[in-house]
């Protein structure tokens, strides 16, 4: 389908009663119109600040740590680091798993811990150093995950190495690495030596900026022990980290799905312990904790032959986790990191065996990401908690078929549309500002029923600093129907500086910032030529929707009109 081109130009008018800004009302706006009705009017007041535009999006993670220092892994990490003006945090699994360091789906290893014939510890930091060096060289900050269990310490070491593939049951991955230690003191000593080595290699001031965390999703198969055994592990790990570096930041429990009763019960048991429980190491009351972590996932399905997302489910997990944290007066102000925050749960479950994951290559993933991340600010504000970041659990899968349908940011070194949403976020600096309240969807309605009605979610997030003002606008719906006509959107702005300002309009849609569509137009080659790869790399970058233009602002007011297709995202950047 060909979409109507950008409707020129920015014009000025007295907004009077037609332009109403709802101060303190959240960050979203949408008219009550659907795509076939009247234009959707979005009002932005750059004068009304709503708190810092925290870079909660500058967090990424992945299962396979050994991809980090491989060719495409290094390239993607460089691009991720460059899209952000603040250090990007990176979280990976399997940093203490035994093995030869060869990467595979849902698998990684560093061989950090083995034992000699007499059962004495042997520490090796070579592979971990290769991983962390790659991060540090790019100014990135590790979220150092303490896990999983070395073979020599596992209470059930065999079988240890799995050979999982997307055609297999997910539970097949839970082998000997997922079990508690047979010796908690030995495991704690491993953690102590790791932190000590990190300080020696990178310096105390650097390591103080990292987060350390204990395990991953211990409320499901990733932990083949009891809740109490996890709590014991946490106490031993936290004590070891703080002995090696008293100023280090440690946290947990990284449960998944707090809206699920079992997960909520686990999370509350953990938080009860760190506040009032008897510490397994010191015998004193409570445990050290500097950051609280949990996971939130959506649930796409195929309905009538079409992928239907469920952003509401993901947001309900987030809201439930925030509510639990807020119920602890001594913890509610601690930073929260949503350790995985994604449309569903398995990055390595490719589209070919999981048709519900067909959203991943195109613009549905990018528009979902814009809409979901924006709501996290509102939910945190509503619950009165301190959201530090939300980890997008997506990276790359080395040497896999092109656009296989993994949940990744790039394929064979070519960026997917979703990465351009993060490039847009990286351009949004300063303070969040008010966007009109008269909307069909806000965080509360999406928590209740997701985005399933006749109307799409056409909303905005806006920010301003000393020299730029930005507005991100998206057209999202849970149903991936790209046959609907584009929506007319009118963005009415107040609070820009009078005089000349430069407008740059960036876009992600079927024609812009979209390597997947470019690849399909080439005939979907699995062995593209060098020239085709260059063309795909260019198509994967964030692209302008129209030429930059100087705009003369009068009385701080401006209006921009555009057609916005379904699952498209625009970023309006004004600079002066």
mmCIF file with all atom_site columns, C-alpha atoms in Angstrom, residues 391-477:
data_model
loop_
_atom_site.group_PDB
_atom_site.id
_atom_site.type_symbol
_atom_site.label_atom_id
_atom_site.label_alt_id
_atom_site.label_comp_id
_atom_site.label_asym_id
_atom_site.label_entity_id
_atom_site.label_seq_id
_atom_site.pdbx_PDB_ins_code
_atom_site.Cartn_x
_atom_site.Cartn_y
_atom_site.Cartn_z
_atom_site.occupancy
_atom_site.B_iso_or_equiv
_atom_site.pdbx_formal_charge
_atom_site.auth_seq_id
_atom_site.auth_comp_id
_atom_site.auth_asym_id
_atom_site.auth_atom_id
_atom_site.pdbx_PDB_model_num
ATOM 1  C CA . UNK A 1 391 ? 15.596  -4.335  30.060 1.00 0.00 ? 391 UNK A CA 1
ATOM 2  C CA . UNK A 1 392 ? 14.689  -5.192  26.489 1.00 0.00 ? 392 UNK A CA 1
ATOM 3  C CA . UNK A 1 393 ? 15.616  -8.863  26.257 1.00 0.00 ? 393 UNK A CA 1
ATOM 4  C CA . UNK A 1 394 ? 16.698  -8.823  22.633 1.00 0.00 ? 394 UNK A CA 1
ATOM 5  C CA . UNK A 1 395 ? 20.118  -8.811  21.008 1.00 0.00 ? 395 UNK A CA 1
ATOM 6  C CA . UNK A 1 396 ? 21.259  -10.827 17.986 1.00 0.00 ? 396 UNK A CA 1
ATOM 7  C CA . UNK A 1 397 ? 21.747  -14.469 17.009 1.00 0.00 ? 397 UNK A CA 1
ATOM 8  C CA . UNK A 1 398 ? 25.040  -15.052 15.270 1.00 0.00 ? 398 UNK A CA 1
ATOM 9  C CA . UNK A 1 399 ? 25.150  -16.984 11.969 1.00 0.00 ? 399 UNK A CA 1
ATOM 10 C CA . UNK A 1 400 ? 21.413  -17.610 11.712 1.00 0.00 ? 400 UNK A CA 1
ATOM 11 C CA . UNK A 1 401 ? 19.169  -17.291 8.633  1.00 0.00 ? 401 UNK A CA 1
ATOM 12 C CA . UNK A 1 402 ? 18.179  -13.769 7.654  1.00 0.00 ? 402 UNK A CA 1
ATOM 13 C CA . UNK A 1 403 ? 15.038  -12.499 9.392  1.00 0.00 ? 403 UNK A CA 1
ATOM 14 C CA . UNK A 1 404 ? 14.340  -15.889 10.918 1.00 0.00 ? 404 UNK A CA 1
ATOM 15 C CA . UNK A 1 405 ? 11.966  -14.318 13.413 1.00 0.00 ? 405 UNK A CA 1
ATOM 16 C CA . UNK A 1 406 ? 13.974  -14.273 16.609 1.00 0.00 ? 406 UNK A CA 1
ATOM 17 C CA . UNK A 1 407 ? 13.291  -11.517 19.095 1.00 0.00 ? 407 UNK A CA 1
ATOM 18 C CA . UNK A 1 408 ? 16.404  -9.576  18.200 1.00 0.00 ? 408 UNK A CA 1
ATOM 19 C CA . UNK A 1 409 ? 17.505  -6.063  17.323 1.00 0.00 ? 409 UNK A CA 1
ATOM 20 C CA . UNK A 1 410 ? 19.492  -7.024  14.236 1.00 0.00 ? 410 UNK A CA 1
ATOM 21 C CA . UNK A 1 411 ? 19.914  -9.945  11.849 1.00 0.00 ? 411 UNK A CA 1
ATOM 22 C CA . UNK A 1 412 ? 23.309  -10.748 10.339 1.00 0.00 ? 412 UNK A CA 1
ATOM 23 C CA . UNK A 1 413 ? 24.531  -7.296  11.269 1.00 0.00 ? 413 UNK A CA 1
ATOM 24 C CA . UNK A 1 414 ? 21.518  -5.479  9.776  1.00 0.00 ? 414 UNK A CA 1
ATOM 25 C CA . UNK A 1 415 ? 19.345  -3.481  12.177 1.00 0.00 ? 415 UNK A CA 1
ATOM 26 C CA . UNK A 1 416 ? 15.642  -4.231  12.445 1.00 0.00 ? 416 UNK A CA 1
ATOM 27 C CA . UNK A 1 417 ? 12.971  -1.515  12.711 1.00 0.00 ? 417 UNK A CA 1
ATOM 28 C CA . UNK A 1 418 ? 12.680  -1.923  16.483 1.00 0.00 ? 418 UNK A CA 1
ATOM 29 C CA . UNK A 1 419 ? 16.220  -0.668  17.036 1.00 0.00 ? 419 UNK A CA 1
ATOM 30 C CA . UNK A 1 420 ? 15.198  2.627   15.484 1.00 0.00 ? 420 UNK A CA 1
ATOM 31 C CA . UNK A 1 421 ? 12.607  3.131   18.213 1.00 0.00 ? 421 UNK A CA 1
ATOM 32 C CA . UNK A 1 422 ? 15.489  3.134   20.662 1.00 0.00 ? 422 UNK A CA 1
ATOM 33 C CA . UNK A 1 423 ? 17.370  5.574   18.462 1.00 0.00 ? 423 UNK A CA 1
ATOM 34 C CA . UNK A 1 424 ? 14.352  7.834   18.791 1.00 0.00 ? 424 UNK A CA 1
ATOM 35 C CA . UNK A 1 425 ? 14.299  7.422   22.572 1.00 0.00 ? 425 UNK A CA 1
ATOM 36 C CA . UNK A 1 426 ? 17.994  8.294   22.616 1.00 0.00 ? 426 UNK A CA 1
ATOM 37 C CA . UNK A 1 427 ? 17.167  11.679  21.079 1.00 0.00 ? 427 UNK A CA 1
ATOM 38 C CA . UNK A 1 428 ? 14.625  12.535  23.789 1.00 0.00 ? 428 UNK A CA 1
ATOM 39 C CA . UNK A 1 429 ? 16.461  14.496  26.487 1.00 0.00 ? 429 UNK A CA 1
ATOM 40 C CA . UNK A 1 430 ? 15.669  16.734  29.442 1.00 0.00 ? 430 UNK A CA 1
ATOM 41 C CA . UNK A 1 431 ? 12.255  16.682  31.106 1.00 0.00 ? 431 UNK A CA 1
ATOM 42 C CA . UNK A 1 432 ? 9.066   14.880  30.169 1.00 0.00 ? 432 UNK A CA 1
ATOM 43 C CA . UNK A 1 433 ? 6.383   17.429  29.413 1.00 0.00 ? 433 UNK A CA 1
ATOM 44 C CA . UNK A 1 434 ? 2.602   17.432  29.442 1.00 0.00 ? 434 UNK A CA 1
ATOM 45 C CA . UNK A 1 435 ? 0.601   15.938  26.620 1.00 0.00 ? 435 UNK A CA 1
ATOM 46 C CA . UNK A 1 436 ? -3.195  16.328  26.551 1.00 0.00 ? 436 UNK A CA 1
ATOM 47 C CA . UNK A 1 437 ? -5.384  14.084  28.684 1.00 0.00 ? 437 UNK A CA 1
ATOM 48 C CA . UNK A 1 438 ? -8.403  13.590  26.422 1.00 0.00 ? 438 UNK A CA 1
ATOM 49 C CA . UNK A 1 439 ? -7.612  10.095  25.220 1.00 0.00 ? 439 UNK A CA 1
ATOM 50 C CA . UNK A 1 440 ? -9.218  6.832   24.279 1.00 0.00 ? 440 UNK A CA 1
ATOM 51 C CA . UNK A 1 441 ? -6.266  4.851   25.665 1.00 0.00 ? 441 UNK A CA 1
ATOM 52 C CA . UNK A 1 442 ? -4.158  5.590   28.695 1.00 0.00 ? 442 UNK A CA 1
ATOM 53 C CA . UNK A 1 443 ? -2.199  3.260   30.926 1.00 0.00 ? 443 UNK A CA 1
ATOM 54 C CA . UNK A 1 444 ? -5.313  2.425   32.965 1.00 0.00 ? 444 UNK A CA 1
ATOM 55 C CA . UNK A 1 445 ? -7.466  1.438   29.984 1.00 0.00 ? 445 UNK A CA 1
ATOM 56 C CA . UNK A 1 446 ? -4.642  -0.658  28.530 1.00 0.00 ? 446 UNK A CA 1
ATOM 57 C CA . UNK A 1 447 ? -4.112  -2.376  31.886 1.00 0.00 ? 447 UNK A CA 1
ATOM 58 C CA . UNK A 1 448 ? -7.776  -3.270  31.780 1.00 0.00 ? 448 UNK A CA 1
ATOM 59 C CA . UNK A 1 449 ? -8.256  -4.392  28.182 1.00 0.00 ? 449 UNK A CA 1
ATOM 60 C CA . UNK A 1 450 ? -5.055  -3.853  26.177 1.00 0.00 ? 450 UNK A CA 1
ATOM 61 C CA . UNK A 1 451 ? -5.551  -2.256  22.705 1.00 0.00 ? 451 UNK A CA 1
ATOM 62 C CA . UNK A 1 452 ? -8.310  -4.372  21.203 1.00 0.00 ? 452 UNK A CA 1
ATOM 63 C CA . UNK A 1 453 ? -11.086 -1.958  20.224 1.00 0.00 ? 453 UNK A CA 1
ATOM 64 C CA . UNK A 1 454 ? -11.989 -0.304  16.923 1.00 0.00 ? 454 UNK A CA 1
ATOM 65 C CA . UNK A 1 455 ? -9.708  2.626   17.711 1.00 0.00 ? 455 UNK A CA 1
ATOM 66 C CA . UNK A 1 456 ? -5.942  2.446   17.494 1.00 0.00 ? 456 UNK A CA 1
ATOM 67 C CA . UNK A 1 457 ? -3.710  3.790   20.213 1.00 0.00 ? 457 UNK A CA 1
ATOM 68 C CA . UNK A 1 458 ? -2.475  7.068   18.705 1.00 0.00 ? 458 UNK A CA 1
ATOM 69 C CA . UNK A 1 459 ? -0.560  8.781   21.478 1.00 0.00 ? 459 UNK A CA 1
ATOM 70 C CA . UNK A 1 460 ? 2.604   10.686  22.239 1.00 0.00 ? 460 UNK A CA 1
ATOM 71 C CA . UNK A 1 461 ? 5.510   11.111  24.601 1.00 0.00 ? 461 UNK A CA 1
ATOM 72 C CA . UNK A 1 462 ? 7.291   14.471  24.681 1.00 0.00 ? 462 UNK A CA 1
ATOM 73 C CA . UNK A 1 463 ? 10.411  15.996  26.223 1.00 0.00 ? 463 UNK A CA 1
ATOM 74 C CA . UNK A 1 464 ? 12.370  19.227  26.271 1.00 0.00 ? 464 UNK A CA 1
ATOM 75 C CA . UNK A 1 465 ? 15.867  20.348  27.274 1.00 0.00 ? 465 UNK A CA 1
ATOM 76 C CA . UNK A 1 466 ? 17.732  23.610  26.799 1.00 0.00 ? 466 UNK A CA 1
ATOM 77 C CA . UNK A 1 467 ? 18.133  23.312  23.040 1.00 0.00 ? 467 UNK A CA 1
ATOM 78 C CA . UNK A 1 468 ? 15.720  20.618  21.778 1.00 0.00 ? 468 UNK A CA 1
ATOM 79 C CA . UNK A 1 469 ? 12.082  19.634  22.034 1.00 0.00 ? 469 UNK A CA 1
ATOM 80 C CA . UNK A 1 470 ? 10.939  16.190  20.911 1.00 0.00 ? 470 UNK A CA 1
ATOM 81 C CA . UNK A 1 471 ? 7.607   14.464  20.392 1.00 0.00 ? 471 UNK A CA 1
ATOM 82 C CA . UNK A 1 472 ? 7.304   10.718  19.724 1.00 0.00 ? 472 UNK A CA 1
ATOM 83 C CA . UNK A 1 473 ? 3.955   9.789   18.154 1.00 0.00 ? 473 UNK A CA 1
ATOM 84 C CA . UNK A 1 474 ? 2.805   6.232   17.433 1.00 0.00 ? 474 UNK A CA 1
ATOM 85 C CA . UNK A 1 475 ? -0.151  4.460   15.853 1.00 0.00 ? 475 UNK A CA 1
ATOM 86 C CA . UNK A 1 476 ? -0.392  1.104   17.617 1.00 0.00 ? 476 UNK A CA 1
ATOM 87 C CA . UNK A 1 477 ? -2.955  -1.680  17.780 1.00 0.00 ? 477 UNK A CA 1
#
